[in-house]
mmCIF file of C-alpha atoms in Angstrom:
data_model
loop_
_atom_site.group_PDB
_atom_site.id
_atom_site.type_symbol
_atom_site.label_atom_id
_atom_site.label_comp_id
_atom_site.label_asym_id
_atom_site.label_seq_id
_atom_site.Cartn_x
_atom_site.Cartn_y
_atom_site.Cartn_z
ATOM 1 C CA UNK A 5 -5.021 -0.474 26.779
ATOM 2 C CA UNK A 6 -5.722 2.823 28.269
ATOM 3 C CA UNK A 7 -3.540 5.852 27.299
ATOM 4 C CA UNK A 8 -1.579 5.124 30.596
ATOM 5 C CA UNK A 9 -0.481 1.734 29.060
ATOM 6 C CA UNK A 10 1.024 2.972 25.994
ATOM 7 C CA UNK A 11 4.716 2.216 25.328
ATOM 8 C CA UNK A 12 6.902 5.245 26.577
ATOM 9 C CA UNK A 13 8.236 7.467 24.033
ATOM 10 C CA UNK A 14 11.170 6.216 22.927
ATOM 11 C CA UNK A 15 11.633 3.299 25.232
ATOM 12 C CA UNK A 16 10.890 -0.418 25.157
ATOM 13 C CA UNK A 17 10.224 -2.701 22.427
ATOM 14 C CA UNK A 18 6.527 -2.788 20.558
ATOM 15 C CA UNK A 19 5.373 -6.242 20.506
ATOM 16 C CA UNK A 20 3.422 -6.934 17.218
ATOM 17 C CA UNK A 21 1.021 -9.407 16.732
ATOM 18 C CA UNK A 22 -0.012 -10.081 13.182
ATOM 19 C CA UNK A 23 -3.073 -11.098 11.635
ATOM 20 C CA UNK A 24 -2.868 -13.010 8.207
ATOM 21 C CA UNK A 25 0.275 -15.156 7.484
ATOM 22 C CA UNK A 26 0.417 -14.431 3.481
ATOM 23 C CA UNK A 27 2.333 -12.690 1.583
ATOM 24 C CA UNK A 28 2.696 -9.304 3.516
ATOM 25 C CA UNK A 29 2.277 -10.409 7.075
ATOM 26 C CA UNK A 30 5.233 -12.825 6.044
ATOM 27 C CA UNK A 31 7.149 -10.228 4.734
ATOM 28 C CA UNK A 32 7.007 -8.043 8.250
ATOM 29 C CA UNK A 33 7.217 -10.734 10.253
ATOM 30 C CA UNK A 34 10.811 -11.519 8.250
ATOM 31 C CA UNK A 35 11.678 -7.805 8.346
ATOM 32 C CA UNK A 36 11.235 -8.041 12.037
ATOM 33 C CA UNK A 37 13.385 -10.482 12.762
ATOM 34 C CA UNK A 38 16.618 -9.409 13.999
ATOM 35 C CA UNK A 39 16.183 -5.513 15.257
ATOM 36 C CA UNK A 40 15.264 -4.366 18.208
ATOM 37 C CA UNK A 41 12.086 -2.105 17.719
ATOM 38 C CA UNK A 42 9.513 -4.456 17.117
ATOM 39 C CA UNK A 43 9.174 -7.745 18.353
ATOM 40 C CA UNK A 44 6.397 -9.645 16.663
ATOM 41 C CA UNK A 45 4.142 -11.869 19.805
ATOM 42 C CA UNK A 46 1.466 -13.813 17.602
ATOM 43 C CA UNK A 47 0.333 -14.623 14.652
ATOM 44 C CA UNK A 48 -2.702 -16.116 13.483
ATOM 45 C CA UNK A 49 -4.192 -17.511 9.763
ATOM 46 C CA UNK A 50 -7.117 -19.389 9.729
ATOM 47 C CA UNK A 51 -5.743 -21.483 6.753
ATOM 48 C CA UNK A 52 -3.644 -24.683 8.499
ATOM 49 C CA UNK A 53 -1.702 -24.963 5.181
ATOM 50 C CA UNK A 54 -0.011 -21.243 5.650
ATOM 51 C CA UNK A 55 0.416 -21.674 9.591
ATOM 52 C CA UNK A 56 2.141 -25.350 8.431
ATOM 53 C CA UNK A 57 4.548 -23.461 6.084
ATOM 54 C CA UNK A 58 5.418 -20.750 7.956
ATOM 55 C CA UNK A 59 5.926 -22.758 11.116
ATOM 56 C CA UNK A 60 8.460 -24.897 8.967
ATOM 57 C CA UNK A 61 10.103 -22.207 7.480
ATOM 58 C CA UNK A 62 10.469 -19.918 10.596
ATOM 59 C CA UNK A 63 10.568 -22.332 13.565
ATOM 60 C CA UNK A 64 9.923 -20.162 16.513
ATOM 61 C CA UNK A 65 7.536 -18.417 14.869
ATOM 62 C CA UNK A 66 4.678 -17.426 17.983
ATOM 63 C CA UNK A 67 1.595 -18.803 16.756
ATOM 64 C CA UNK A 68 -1.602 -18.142 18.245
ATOM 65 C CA UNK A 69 -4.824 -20.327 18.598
ATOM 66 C CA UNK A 70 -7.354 -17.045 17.058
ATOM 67 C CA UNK A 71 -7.229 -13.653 15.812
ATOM 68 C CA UNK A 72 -8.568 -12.368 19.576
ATOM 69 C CA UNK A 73 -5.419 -13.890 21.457
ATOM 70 C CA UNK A 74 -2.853 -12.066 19.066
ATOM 71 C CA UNK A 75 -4.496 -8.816 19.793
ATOM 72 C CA UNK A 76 -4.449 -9.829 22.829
ATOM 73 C CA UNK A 77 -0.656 -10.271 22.796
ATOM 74 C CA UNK A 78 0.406 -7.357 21.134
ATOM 75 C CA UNK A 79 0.701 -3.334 21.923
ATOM 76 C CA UNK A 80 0.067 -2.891 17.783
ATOM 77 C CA UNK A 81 -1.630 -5.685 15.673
ATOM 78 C CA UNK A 82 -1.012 -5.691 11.859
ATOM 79 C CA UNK A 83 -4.242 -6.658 9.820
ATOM 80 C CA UNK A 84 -2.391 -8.498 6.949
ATOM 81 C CA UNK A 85 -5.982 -10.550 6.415
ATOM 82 C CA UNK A 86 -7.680 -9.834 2.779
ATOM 83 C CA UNK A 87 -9.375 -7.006 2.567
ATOM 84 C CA UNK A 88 -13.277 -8.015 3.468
ATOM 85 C CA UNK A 89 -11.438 -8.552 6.452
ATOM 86 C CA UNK A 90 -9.898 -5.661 7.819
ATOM 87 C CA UNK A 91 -12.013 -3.817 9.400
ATOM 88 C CA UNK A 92 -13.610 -6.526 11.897
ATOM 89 C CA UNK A 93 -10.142 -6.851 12.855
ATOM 90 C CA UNK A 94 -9.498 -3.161 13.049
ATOM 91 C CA UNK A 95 -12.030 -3.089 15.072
ATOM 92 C CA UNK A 96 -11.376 -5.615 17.587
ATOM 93 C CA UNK A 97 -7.978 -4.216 17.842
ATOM 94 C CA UNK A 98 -8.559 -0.804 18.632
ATOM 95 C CA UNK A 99 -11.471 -1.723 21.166
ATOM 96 C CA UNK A 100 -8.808 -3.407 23.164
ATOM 97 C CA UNK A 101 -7.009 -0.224 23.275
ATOM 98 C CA UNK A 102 -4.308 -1.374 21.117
ATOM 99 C CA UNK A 103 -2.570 0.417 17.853
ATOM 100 C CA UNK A 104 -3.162 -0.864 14.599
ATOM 101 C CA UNK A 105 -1.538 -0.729 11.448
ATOM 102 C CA UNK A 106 -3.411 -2.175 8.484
ATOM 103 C CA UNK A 107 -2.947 -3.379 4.945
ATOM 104 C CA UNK A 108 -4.294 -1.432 2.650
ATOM 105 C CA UNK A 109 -7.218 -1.366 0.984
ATOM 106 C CA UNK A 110 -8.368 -0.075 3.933
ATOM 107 C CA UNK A 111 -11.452 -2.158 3.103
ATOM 108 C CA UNK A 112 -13.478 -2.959 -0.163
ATOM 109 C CA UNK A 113 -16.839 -1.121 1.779
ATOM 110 C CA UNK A 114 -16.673 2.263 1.325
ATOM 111 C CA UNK A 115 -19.521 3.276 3.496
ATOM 112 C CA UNK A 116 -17.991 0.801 6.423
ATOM 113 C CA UNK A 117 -14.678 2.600 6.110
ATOM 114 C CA UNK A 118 -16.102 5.893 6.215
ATOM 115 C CA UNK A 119 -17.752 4.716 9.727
ATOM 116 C CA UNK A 120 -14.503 3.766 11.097
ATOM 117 C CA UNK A 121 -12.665 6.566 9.840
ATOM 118 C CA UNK A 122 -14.876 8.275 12.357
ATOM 119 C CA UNK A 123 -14.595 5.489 15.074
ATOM 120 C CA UNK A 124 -11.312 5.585 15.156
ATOM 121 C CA UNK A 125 -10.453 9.497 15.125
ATOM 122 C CA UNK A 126 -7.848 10.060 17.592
ATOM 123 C CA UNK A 127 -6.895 6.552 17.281
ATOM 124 C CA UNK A 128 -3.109 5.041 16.968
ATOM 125 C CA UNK A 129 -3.337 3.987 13.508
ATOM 126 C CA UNK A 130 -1.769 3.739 10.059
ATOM 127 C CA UNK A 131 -2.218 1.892 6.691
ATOM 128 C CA UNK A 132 0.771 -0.160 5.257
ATOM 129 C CA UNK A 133 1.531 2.026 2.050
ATOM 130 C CA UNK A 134 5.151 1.888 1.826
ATOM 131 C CA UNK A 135 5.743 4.414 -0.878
ATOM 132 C CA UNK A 136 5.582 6.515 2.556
ATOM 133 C CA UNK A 137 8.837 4.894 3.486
ATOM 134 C CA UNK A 138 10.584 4.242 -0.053
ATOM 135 C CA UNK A 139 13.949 5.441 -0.531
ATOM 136 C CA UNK A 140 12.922 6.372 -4.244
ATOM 137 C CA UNK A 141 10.132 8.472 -3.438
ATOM 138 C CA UNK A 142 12.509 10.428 -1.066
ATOM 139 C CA UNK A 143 15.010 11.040 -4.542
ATOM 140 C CA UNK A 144 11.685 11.940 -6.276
ATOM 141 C CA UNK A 145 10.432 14.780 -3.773
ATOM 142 C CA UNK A 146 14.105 15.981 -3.830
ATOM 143 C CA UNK A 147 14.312 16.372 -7.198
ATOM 144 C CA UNK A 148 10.549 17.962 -7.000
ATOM 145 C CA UNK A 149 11.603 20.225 -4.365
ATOM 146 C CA UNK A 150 14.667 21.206 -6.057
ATOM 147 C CA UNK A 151 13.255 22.535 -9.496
ATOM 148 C CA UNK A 152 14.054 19.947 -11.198
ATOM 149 C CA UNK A 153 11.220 19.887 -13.407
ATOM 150 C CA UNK A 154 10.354 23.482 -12.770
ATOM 151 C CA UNK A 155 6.907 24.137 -12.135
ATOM 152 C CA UNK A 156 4.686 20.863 -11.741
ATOM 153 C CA UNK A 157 1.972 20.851 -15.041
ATOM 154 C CA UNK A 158 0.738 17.084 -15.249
ATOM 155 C CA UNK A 159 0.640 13.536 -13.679
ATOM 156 C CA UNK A 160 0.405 10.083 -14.997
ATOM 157 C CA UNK A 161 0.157 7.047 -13.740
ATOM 158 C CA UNK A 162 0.437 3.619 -15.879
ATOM 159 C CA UNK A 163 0.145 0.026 -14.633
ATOM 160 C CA UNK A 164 0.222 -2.899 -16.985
ATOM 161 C CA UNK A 165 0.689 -6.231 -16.463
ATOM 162 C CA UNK A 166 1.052 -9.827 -18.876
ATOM 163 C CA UNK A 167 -1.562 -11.396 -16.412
ATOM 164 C CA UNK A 168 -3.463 -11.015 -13.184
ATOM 165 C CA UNK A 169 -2.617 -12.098 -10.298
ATOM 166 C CA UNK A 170 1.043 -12.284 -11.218
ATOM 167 C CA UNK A 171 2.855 -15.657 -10.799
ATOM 168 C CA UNK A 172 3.855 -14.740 -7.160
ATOM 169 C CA UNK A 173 0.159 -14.279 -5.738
ATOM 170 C CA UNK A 174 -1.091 -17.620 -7.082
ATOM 171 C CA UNK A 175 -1.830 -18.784 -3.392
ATOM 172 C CA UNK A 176 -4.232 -15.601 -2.511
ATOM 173 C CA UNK A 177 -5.493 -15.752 -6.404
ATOM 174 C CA UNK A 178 -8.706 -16.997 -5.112
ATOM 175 C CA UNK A 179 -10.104 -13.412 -4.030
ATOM 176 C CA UNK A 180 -6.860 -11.668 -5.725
ATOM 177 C CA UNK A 181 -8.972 -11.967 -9.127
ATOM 178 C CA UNK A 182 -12.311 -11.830 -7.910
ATOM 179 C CA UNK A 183 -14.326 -8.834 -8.244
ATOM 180 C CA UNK A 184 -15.121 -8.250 -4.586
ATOM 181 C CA UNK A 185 -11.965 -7.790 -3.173
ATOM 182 C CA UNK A 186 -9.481 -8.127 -5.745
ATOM 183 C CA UNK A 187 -7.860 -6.563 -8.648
ATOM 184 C CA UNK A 188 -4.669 -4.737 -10.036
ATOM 185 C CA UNK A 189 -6.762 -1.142 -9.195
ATOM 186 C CA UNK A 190 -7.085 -2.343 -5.381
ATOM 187 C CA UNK A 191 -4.043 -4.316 -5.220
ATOM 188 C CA UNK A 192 -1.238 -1.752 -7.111
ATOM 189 C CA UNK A 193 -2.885 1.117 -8.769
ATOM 190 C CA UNK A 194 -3.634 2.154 -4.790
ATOM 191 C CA UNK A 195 0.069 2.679 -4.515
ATOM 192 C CA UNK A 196 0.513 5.478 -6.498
ATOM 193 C CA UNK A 197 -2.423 6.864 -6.223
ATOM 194 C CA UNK A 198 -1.420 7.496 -2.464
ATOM 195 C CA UNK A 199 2.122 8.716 -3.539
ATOM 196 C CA UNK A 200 0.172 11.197 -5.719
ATOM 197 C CA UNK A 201 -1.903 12.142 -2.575
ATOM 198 C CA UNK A 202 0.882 12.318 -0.826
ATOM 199 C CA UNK A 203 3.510 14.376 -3.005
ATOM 200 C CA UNK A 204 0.530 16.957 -4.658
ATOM 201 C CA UNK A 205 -2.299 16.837 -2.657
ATOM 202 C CA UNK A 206 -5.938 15.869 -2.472
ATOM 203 C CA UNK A 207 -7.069 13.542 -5.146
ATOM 204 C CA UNK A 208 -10.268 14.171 -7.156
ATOM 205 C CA UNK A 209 -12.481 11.771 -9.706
ATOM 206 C CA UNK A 210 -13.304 13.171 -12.982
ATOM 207 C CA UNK A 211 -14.162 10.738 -15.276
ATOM 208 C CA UNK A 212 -13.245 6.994 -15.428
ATOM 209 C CA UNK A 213 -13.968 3.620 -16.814
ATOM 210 C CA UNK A 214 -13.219 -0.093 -15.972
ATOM 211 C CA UNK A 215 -13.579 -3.241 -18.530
ATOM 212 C CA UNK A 216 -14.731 -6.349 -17.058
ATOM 213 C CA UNK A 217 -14.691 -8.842 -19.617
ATOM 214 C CA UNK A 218 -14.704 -11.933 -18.342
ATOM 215 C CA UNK A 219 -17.454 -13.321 -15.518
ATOM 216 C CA UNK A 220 -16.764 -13.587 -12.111
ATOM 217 C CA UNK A 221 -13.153 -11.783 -12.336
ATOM 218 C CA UNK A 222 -11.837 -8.857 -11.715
ATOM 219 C CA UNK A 223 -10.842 -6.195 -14.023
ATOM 220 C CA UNK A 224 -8.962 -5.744 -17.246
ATOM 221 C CA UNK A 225 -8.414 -2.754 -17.799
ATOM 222 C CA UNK A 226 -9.118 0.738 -16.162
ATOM 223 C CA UNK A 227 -9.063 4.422 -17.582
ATOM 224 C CA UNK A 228 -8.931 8.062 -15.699
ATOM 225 C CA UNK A 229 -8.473 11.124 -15.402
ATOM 226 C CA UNK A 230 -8.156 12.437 -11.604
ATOM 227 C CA UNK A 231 -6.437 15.664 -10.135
ATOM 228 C CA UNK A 232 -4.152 15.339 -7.358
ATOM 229 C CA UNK A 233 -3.679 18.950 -5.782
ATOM 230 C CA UNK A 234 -5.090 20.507 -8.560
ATOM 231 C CA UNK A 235 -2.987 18.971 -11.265
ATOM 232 C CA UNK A 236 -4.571 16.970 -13.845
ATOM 233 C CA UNK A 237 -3.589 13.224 -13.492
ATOM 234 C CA UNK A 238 -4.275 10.871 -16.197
ATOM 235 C CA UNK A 239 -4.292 7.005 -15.036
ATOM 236 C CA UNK A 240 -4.351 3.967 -17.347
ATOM 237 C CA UNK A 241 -3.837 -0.137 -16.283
ATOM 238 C CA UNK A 242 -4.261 -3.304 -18.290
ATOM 239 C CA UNK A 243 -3.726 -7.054 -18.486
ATOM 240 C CA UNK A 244 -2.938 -9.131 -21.215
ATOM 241 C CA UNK A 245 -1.275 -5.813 -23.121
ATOM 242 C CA UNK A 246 2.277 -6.201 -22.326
ATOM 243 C CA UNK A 247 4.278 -9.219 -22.336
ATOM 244 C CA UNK A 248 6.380 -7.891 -18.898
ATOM 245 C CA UNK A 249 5.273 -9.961 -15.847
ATOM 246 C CA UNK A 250 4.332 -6.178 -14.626
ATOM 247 C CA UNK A 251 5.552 -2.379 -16.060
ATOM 248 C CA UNK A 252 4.644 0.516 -14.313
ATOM 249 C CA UNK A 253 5.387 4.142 -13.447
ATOM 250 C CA UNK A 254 4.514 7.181 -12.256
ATOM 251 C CA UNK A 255 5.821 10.617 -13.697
ATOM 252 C CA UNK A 256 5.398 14.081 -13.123
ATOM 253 C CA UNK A 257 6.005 16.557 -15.929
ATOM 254 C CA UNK A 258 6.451 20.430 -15.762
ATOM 255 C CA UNK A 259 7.832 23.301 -17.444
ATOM 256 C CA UNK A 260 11.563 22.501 -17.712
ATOM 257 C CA UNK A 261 11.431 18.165 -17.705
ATOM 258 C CA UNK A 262 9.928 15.281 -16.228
ATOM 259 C CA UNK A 263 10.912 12.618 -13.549
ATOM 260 C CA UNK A 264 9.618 9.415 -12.529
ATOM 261 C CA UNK A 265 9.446 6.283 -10.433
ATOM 262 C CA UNK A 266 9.371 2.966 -12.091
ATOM 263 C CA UNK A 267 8.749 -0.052 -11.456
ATOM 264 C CA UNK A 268 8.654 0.437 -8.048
ATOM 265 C CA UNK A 269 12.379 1.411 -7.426
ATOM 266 C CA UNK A 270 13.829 3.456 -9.890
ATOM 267 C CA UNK A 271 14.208 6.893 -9.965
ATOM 268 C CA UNK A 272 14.616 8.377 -13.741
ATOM 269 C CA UNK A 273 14.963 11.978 -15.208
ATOM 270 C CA UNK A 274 13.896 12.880 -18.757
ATOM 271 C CA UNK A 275 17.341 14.398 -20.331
ATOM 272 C CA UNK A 276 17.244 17.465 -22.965
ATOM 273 C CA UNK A 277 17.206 14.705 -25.836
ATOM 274 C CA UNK A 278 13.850 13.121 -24.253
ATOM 275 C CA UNK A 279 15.442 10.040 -22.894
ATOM 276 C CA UNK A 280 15.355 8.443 -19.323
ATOM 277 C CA UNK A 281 18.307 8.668 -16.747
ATOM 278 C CA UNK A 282 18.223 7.009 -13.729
ATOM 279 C CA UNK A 283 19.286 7.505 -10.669
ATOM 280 C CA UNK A 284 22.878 6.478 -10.004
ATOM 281 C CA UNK A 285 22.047 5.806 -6.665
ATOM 282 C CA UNK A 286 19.241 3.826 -7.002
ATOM 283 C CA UNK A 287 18.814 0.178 -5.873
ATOM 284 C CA UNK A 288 16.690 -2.446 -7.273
ATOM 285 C CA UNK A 289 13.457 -3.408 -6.073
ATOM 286 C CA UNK A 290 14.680 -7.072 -3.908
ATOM 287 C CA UNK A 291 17.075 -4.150 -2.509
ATOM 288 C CA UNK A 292 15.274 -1.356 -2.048
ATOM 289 C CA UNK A 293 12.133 -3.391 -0.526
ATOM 290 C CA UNK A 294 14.055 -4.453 3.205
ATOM 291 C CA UNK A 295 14.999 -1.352 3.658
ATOM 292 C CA UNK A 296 12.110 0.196 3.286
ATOM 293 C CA UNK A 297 10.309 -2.677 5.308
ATOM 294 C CA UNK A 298 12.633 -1.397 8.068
ATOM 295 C CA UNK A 299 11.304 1.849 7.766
ATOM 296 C CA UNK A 300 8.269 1.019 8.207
ATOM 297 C CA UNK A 301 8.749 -0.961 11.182
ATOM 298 C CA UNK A 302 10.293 2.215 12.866
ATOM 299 C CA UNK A 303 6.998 4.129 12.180
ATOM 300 C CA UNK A 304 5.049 1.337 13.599
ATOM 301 C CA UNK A 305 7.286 1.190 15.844
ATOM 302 C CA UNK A 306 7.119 5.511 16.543
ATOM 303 C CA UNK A 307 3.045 5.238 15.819
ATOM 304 C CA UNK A 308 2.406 2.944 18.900
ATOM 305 C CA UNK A 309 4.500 5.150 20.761
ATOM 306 C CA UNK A 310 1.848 7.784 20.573
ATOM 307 C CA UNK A 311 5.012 9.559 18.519
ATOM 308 C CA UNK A 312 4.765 11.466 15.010
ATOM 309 C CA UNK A 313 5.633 9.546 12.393
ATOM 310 C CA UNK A 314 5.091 9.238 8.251
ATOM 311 C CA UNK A 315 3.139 6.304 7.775
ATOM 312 C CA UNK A 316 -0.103 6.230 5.811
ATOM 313 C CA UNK A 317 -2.791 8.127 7.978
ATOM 314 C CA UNK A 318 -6.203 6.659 7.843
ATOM 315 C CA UNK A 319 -7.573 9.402 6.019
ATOM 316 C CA UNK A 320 -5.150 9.293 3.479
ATOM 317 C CA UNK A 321 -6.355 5.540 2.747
ATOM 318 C CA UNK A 322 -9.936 6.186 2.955
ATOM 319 C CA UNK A 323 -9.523 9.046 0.063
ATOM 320 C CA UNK A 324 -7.515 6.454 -1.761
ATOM 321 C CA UNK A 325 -10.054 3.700 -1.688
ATOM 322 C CA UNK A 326 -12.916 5.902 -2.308
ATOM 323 C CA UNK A 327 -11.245 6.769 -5.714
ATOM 324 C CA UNK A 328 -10.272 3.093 -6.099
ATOM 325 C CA UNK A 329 -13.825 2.143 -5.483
ATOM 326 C CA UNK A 330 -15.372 4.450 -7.926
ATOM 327 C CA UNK A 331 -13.625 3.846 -10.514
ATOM 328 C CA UNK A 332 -14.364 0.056 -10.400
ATOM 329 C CA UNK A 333 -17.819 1.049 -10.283
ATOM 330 C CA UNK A 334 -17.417 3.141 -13.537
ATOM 331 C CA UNK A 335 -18.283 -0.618 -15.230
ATOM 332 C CA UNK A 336 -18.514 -0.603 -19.196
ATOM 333 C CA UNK A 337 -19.547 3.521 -19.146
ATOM 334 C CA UNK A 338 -17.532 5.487 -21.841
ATOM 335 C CA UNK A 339 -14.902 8.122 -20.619
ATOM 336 C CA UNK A 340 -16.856 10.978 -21.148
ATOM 337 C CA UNK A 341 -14.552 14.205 -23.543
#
């Protein structure tokens, strides 16, 4: 597509074609359905079992015969393929001149992604973070901006879970607990290690350590201590610790309180007694997730445009996946201090 071709600002619908029919590209092909800004014009899975599903459970669903024809289709194609994946697609879709939005990781290859990073400058692209779009995080950078806490001293992030992959994933657990492409670090640690980058600033590996006990699976348990912006950030993750299907937060503390997000969707405050209040306003996860699918869509939506918008910028999920990506290649080594 040359830059004449691109969709008018502001006019038109983006057709989206959609690469991978699991568990994400179904949930933004459902999120598209129904609103006016996207429309999505293919879809394609290699696996006959998860075009069979889909095609019963979403008759009308635009199927196409191979990755090339839904690019083809499409102004924007969403990678939704597993991560080893990604960037052939990415590829292939930005050679045709179209925009691309990507799951993240942004790939498992560090090296690779720093390549395309490069390839692509200038490009009309964005990684599918959607803490850039969460209605939380927006309550959490008000509070932030408005003193809440006072000034900002310390970060930490925590993710635990009772097993891995949890219950939901068991269809992609064949490379979701493999070491080459899977994992909670790459999977959901990612997450809020871009809403760090994104709320404080440039992330930065100090020390770290992951436990890989058991052969030919991915890890167990993870320890480290980053800055984002400058601030010291301390990280921890397990499985098997907790008996919670998954717990996890991320908090910022300073001189007059604390406030977090957890579990995804809830914004709390630490009170003068050192106890959590939440958010009032807040809506649960199954709530808080459509709309902030929808939000998403509008930046794709905005992105293929050629407009501004706040999705995840590629260089924001390179840094995050080269922090990932070290710290799963800290192996057995002892946190050092």
């Amino acid at each position: 597509m040359s830059e004449a071709e691109i969709v008018p600002p502001g006019t038109g619908t983006v057709r989206l074609g959609i690469i991978g029919a699991g568990i994400m590209g179904e949930r933004l092909l459902r999120a598209a359905a129904g609103q006016d800004r996207v429309l999505v014009t293919g879809l394609w899975d290699p696996a006959p079992e998860a075009v069979a599903r889909l095609g019963a459970e979403l008759p009308g669903t635009p199927f196409q015969p191979s990755a090339a024809a839904v690019i083809e289709s499409a102004d924007c194609v969403y990678v939704a393929s597993p991560p080893a994946t990604h960037l052939p697609h990415a590829r292939a879709a930005l050679k045709a001149g179209k925009a691309l939005f990507c799951e993240k990781p942004l790939a498992v290859d560090v090296a690779d992604a720093g390549r395309f990073l490069r390839e692509a400058r200038g490009a009309r692209a964005a990684v599918n973070f959607p803490f850039a779009s969460s209605p939380t995080v927006e309550r959490l950078r008000e509070w932030l901006d408005g003193g809440v806490i006072g000034q900002a001293e310390s970060l930490a992030i925590t993710a635990d879970f009772a097993r891995w992959p949890r219950g939901w994933q068991h269809a992609a657990a064949g490379w979701l607990d493999g070491p080459a492409q899977g994992g909670f670090t790459r999977e959901v640690v990612s997450h809020f290690l871009f809403l760090a980058r994104r709320l404080f600033g440039p992330l930065v590996l100090l020390q770290a350590r992951a436990l890989f006990p058991e052969a030919g699976r991915s890890e167990r348990a993870i320890e480290a201590r980053l800055t984002a912006g400058g601030l010291p950030l301390s990280l921890t993750g397990s499985v098997g610790r907790v008996a919670e299907d998954e717990a996890n937060s991320f908090t910022a503390t300073g001189r007059s309180g604390a406030v977090r997000l957890r579990n995804w969707a809830l914004a709390e405050r630490r009170d003068a007694a050192g106890g959590w209040q939440g958010d009032p306003s807040a809506m649960p996860h199954e709530k808080a997730r459509p709309l902030t699918l929808q939000r998403q869509l509008d930046g794709v939506a905005r992105m293929t445009r050629g407009e501004a918008h706040h999705l995840a910028t590629l260089e924001e999920a390179y840094e995050v996946q080269s922090i990932v990506e070290a710290i799963l290649r800290s192996g057995e080594a002892p946190l050092a201090g």
